[in-house]
């Protein structure tokens, strides 16, 4: 089911677009549920394997327009110190001045500037990603997983997506040369998003 589906109900000589009422009903403000969401990354290590990590402390808001995807937006804040790769020493290195310098730059943020439907349940949201006070554009390809009402009566929507970046574009340049050639950490990093968000109650 597409989140922003439009049906052509008129003859071919007159293009009239109608919106599915069930999808339009999803319009509203949603809060990302950190207990059921994941924001993480995958990066090549020592040229031969991947290291995966995630940020346990994050929050964000989605403004969904079920009638027109261009009216949707997203805002996400990630606390760098919450990084977890499963190895404490590596996490400590990541938050140090060699990488994120979390004490000086505690947050990574994303603020969307544009949203579009690519077809079916595929969407792309474009915005500004800020790391270490460096802001650069980022496009995230997302798949809409649908909506449901959970056992507590919360209306939820789900999205999953990813984006590839070069960490050097945000000033994350630390590396070490390998004796066999190549480097310890690849410049290319894949950001991974698995989002469950809860619809806010209507204002009285």
Short mmCIF file of C-alpha atoms in Angstrom, two decimals:
data_model
loop_
_atom_site.label_atom_id
_atom_site.label_comp_id
_atom_site.label_asym_id
_atom_site.label_seq_id
_atom_site.Cartn_x
_atom_site.Cartn_y
_atom_site.Cartn_z
CA UNK A 1 0.00 0.00 0.00
CA UNK A 2 1.45 3.35 -0.99
CA UNK A 3 1.33 6.07 1.63
CA UNK A 4 0.67 8.76 -0.93
CA UNK A 5 -1.36 6.96 -3.59
CA UNK A 6 -3.23 8.87 -6.28
CA UNK A 7 -5.80 7.30 -8.55
CA UNK A 8 -6.80 8.58 -11.96
CA UNK A 9 -10.60 8.29 -11.97
CA UNK A 10 -11.35 10.52 -14.96
CA UNK A 11 -11.21 9.70 -18.69
CA UNK A 12 -7.81 10.04 -20.30
CA UNK A 13 -8.81 13.38 -21.80
CA UNK A 14 -9.15 14.92 -18.31
CA UNK A 15 -6.55 14.04 -15.65
CA UNK A 16 -8.26 14.25 -12.26
CA UNK A 17 -6.38 13.02 -9.21
CA UNK A 18 -8.20 11.52 -6.22
CA UNK A 19 -6.69 10.69 -2.86
CA UNK A 20 -7.46 7.46 -0.99
CA UNK A 21 -9.31 8.60 2.19
CA UNK A 22 -7.67 5.86 4.27
CA UNK A 23 -4.25 7.18 3.35
CA UNK A 24 -5.23 10.79 3.76
CA UNK A 25 -6.30 9.89 7.31
CA UNK A 26 -2.64 9.19 8.13
CA UNK A 27 -1.90 12.91 7.83
CA UNK A 28 -0.59 14.31 11.08
CA UNK A 29 2.34 14.71 13.44
CA UNK A 30 4.24 11.59 14.51
CA UNK A 31 6.89 11.14 17.20
CA UNK A 32 9.65 8.62 16.55
CA UNK A 33 9.51 5.81 19.11
CA UNK A 34 13.15 5.18 20.12
CA UNK A 35 12.27 1.88 21.80
CA UNK A 36 11.14 0.44 18.46
CA UNK A 37 13.39 2.36 16.06
CA UNK A 38 17.03 2.09 15.07
CA UNK A 39 19.42 4.63 13.59
CA UNK A 40 22.76 3.10 12.73
CA UNK A 41 25.60 2.69 10.28
CA UNK A 42 27.74 0.15 8.45
CA UNK A 43 31.37 0.83 7.54
CA UNK A 44 34.13 -1.27 5.99
CA UNK A 45 36.92 -2.22 8.41
CA UNK A 46 40.46 -3.21 7.41
CA UNK A 47 39.27 -3.65 3.80
CA UNK A 48 37.81 -7.09 4.54
CA UNK A 49 34.76 -6.89 6.79
CA UNK A 50 31.97 -4.60 7.98
CA UNK A 51 31.49 -2.98 11.37
CA UNK A 52 27.93 -2.10 12.37
CA UNK A 53 26.85 0.32 15.03
CA UNK A 54 23.82 2.25 16.21
CA UNK A 55 22.91 5.30 18.26
CA UNK A 56 20.66 4.39 21.18
CA UNK A 57 19.67 7.96 22.11
CA UNK A 58 17.69 9.72 19.39
CA UNK A 59 14.44 11.60 18.95
CA UNK A 60 12.52 13.04 16.07
CA UNK A 61 9.26 14.16 14.53
CA UNK A 62 7.57 13.30 11.24
CA UNK A 63 4.97 15.55 9.65
CA UNK A 64 3.10 13.32 7.21
CA UNK A 65 0.77 14.56 4.50
CA UNK A 66 -1.28 11.60 3.33
CA UNK A 67 -2.67 13.56 0.40
CA UNK A 68 0.58 14.97 -0.98
CA UNK A 69 4.07 13.62 -0.13
CA UNK A 70 5.66 16.97 -0.93
CA UNK A 71 3.99 18.32 2.20
CA UNK A 72 5.75 15.81 4.47
CA UNK A 73 8.85 16.53 6.53
CA UNK A 74 11.20 15.01 9.12
CA UNK A 75 13.38 16.27 11.94
CA UNK A 76 15.81 13.97 13.81
CA UNK A 77 18.35 14.56 16.59
CA UNK A 78 20.91 11.88 17.47
CA UNK A 79 23.13 12.00 20.57
CA UNK A 80 26.62 10.98 19.47
CA UNK A 81 27.70 9.71 22.91
CA UNK A 82 25.11 6.92 22.61
CA UNK A 83 27.04 5.17 19.82
CA UNK A 84 27.27 1.40 20.31
CA UNK A 85 29.32 -0.95 18.15
CA UNK A 86 29.51 -3.71 20.73
CA UNK A 87 33.09 -2.91 21.77
CA UNK A 88 33.58 -0.27 24.46
CA UNK A 89 37.12 0.71 23.38
CA UNK A 90 35.97 1.28 19.81
CA UNK A 91 32.98 3.32 20.99
CA UNK A 92 35.34 5.43 23.08
CA UNK A 93 37.51 6.08 20.05
CA UNK A 94 34.48 7.10 17.99
CA UNK A 95 33.34 9.73 20.49
CA UNK A 96 36.88 11.10 20.88
CA UNK A 97 38.45 13.98 18.97
CA UNK A 98 39.73 11.54 16.32
CA UNK A 99 36.18 11.06 15.08
CA UNK A 100 32.96 12.71 16.32
CA UNK A 101 34.42 14.76 19.22
CA UNK A 102 31.15 14.24 21.08
CA UNK A 103 32.06 16.51 23.98
CA UNK A 104 32.30 19.50 21.64
CA UNK A 105 29.68 18.36 19.10
CA UNK A 106 27.14 16.29 21.04
CA UNK A 107 24.44 16.05 18.36
CA UNK A 108 24.03 14.83 14.80
CA UNK A 109 20.91 16.34 13.22
CA UNK A 110 18.81 15.94 10.09
CA UNK A 111 16.27 18.51 8.89
CA UNK A 112 14.36 17.68 5.74
CA UNK A 113 13.82 20.16 2.93
CA UNK A 114 11.95 18.04 0.39
CA UNK A 115 9.95 14.79 0.16
CA UNK A 116 8.87 12.86 -2.92
CA UNK A 117 7.27 9.57 -3.93
CA UNK A 118 9.41 7.45 -6.23
CA UNK A 119 6.68 4.92 -6.96
CA UNK A 120 4.64 2.43 -4.94
CA UNK A 121 5.91 2.37 -1.35
CA UNK A 122 9.27 3.95 -2.25
CA UNK A 123 10.00 7.50 -1.14
CA UNK A 124 12.96 9.85 -0.97
CA UNK A 125 13.45 12.52 1.66
CA UNK A 126 16.14 15.14 1.14
CA UNK A 127 17.50 17.49 3.75
CA UNK A 128 20.46 18.83 5.68
CA UNK A 129 22.65 16.47 7.73
CA UNK A 130 24.82 18.21 10.32
CA UNK A 131 27.80 16.49 11.97
CA UNK A 132 30.52 18.41 13.86
CA UNK A 133 28.91 21.71 12.77
CA UNK A 134 29.31 20.75 9.10
CA UNK A 135 26.01 20.80 7.21
CA UNK A 136 25.65 19.07 3.86
CA UNK A 137 22.69 17.80 1.81
CA UNK A 138 21.59 14.20 2.20
CA UNK A 139 18.94 12.14 0.40
CA UNK A 140 17.49 9.08 2.14
CA UNK A 141 15.61 6.42 0.17
CA UNK A 142 12.79 4.95 2.27
CA UNK A 143 10.27 2.15 2.03
CA UNK A 144 6.91 2.66 3.72
CA UNK A 145 5.97 -0.46 5.71
CA UNK A 146 2.40 0.60 6.42
CA UNK A 147 0.37 1.69 9.42
CA UNK A 148 -1.23 -0.15 12.34
CA UNK A 149 -2.88 0.45 15.70
CA UNK A 150 -0.88 -1.21 18.47
CA UNK A 151 -2.24 -2.93 21.59
CA UNK A 152 -2.12 0.37 23.50
CA UNK A 153 -4.25 2.15 20.92
CA UNK A 154 -1.34 4.07 19.35
CA UNK A 155 -1.52 4.62 15.61
CA UNK A 156 1.89 3.79 14.17
CA UNK A 157 3.64 4.11 10.83
CA UNK A 158 6.86 2.38 9.81
CA UNK A 159 9.66 3.26 7.42
CA UNK A 160 12.98 1.63 6.56
CA UNK A 161 15.74 3.22 4.52
CA UNK A 162 19.39 3.96 3.96
CA UNK A 163 21.82 6.46 2.49
CA UNK A 164 25.51 6.30 1.58
CA UNK A 165 27.82 9.13 2.57
CA UNK A 166 31.54 9.91 2.54
CA UNK A 167 32.44 10.61 6.16
CA UNK A 168 35.26 12.92 5.07
CA UNK A 169 32.62 15.33 3.76
CA UNK A 170 31.69 15.97 7.40
CA UNK A 171 35.26 16.22 8.70
CA UNK A 172 35.53 12.60 9.89
CA UNK A 173 38.93 11.92 8.39
CA UNK A 174 40.88 9.80 10.91
CA UNK A 175 42.47 6.69 9.42
CA UNK A 176 45.44 4.35 9.61
CA UNK A 177 47.34 2.71 6.77
CA UNK A 178 47.52 -1.08 6.61
CA UNK A 179 50.81 -2.87 5.99
CA UNK A 180 49.17 -4.85 3.20
CA UNK A 181 47.82 -1.72 1.54
CA UNK A 182 44.60 0.19 1.99
CA UNK A 183 43.30 1.80 5.15
CA UNK A 184 41.73 0.77 8.46
CA UNK A 185 38.35 2.48 7.95
CA UNK A 186 36.63 3.16 4.64
CA UNK A 187 35.51 6.67 3.76
CA UNK A 188 32.15 5.38 2.57
CA UNK A 189 29.57 4.81 5.31
CA UNK A 190 26.02 3.51 4.94
CA UNK A 191 23.47 5.10 7.26
CA UNK A 192 20.55 2.84 8.18
CA UNK A 193 17.13 3.92 9.40
CA UNK A 194 14.38 1.66 10.78
CA UNK A 195 11.66 3.95 12.06
CA UNK A 196 8.46 3.36 14.00
CA UNK A 197 6.56 6.55 14.80
CA UNK A 198 3.42 7.22 16.87
CA UNK A 199 0.74 9.66 15.80
CA UNK A 200 0.12 12.54 18.17
CA UNK A 201 -3.37 12.96 19.59
CA UNK A 202 -5.41 15.73 17.94
CA UNK A 203 -5.29 19.09 19.67
CA UNK A 204 -8.38 19.84 21.72
#
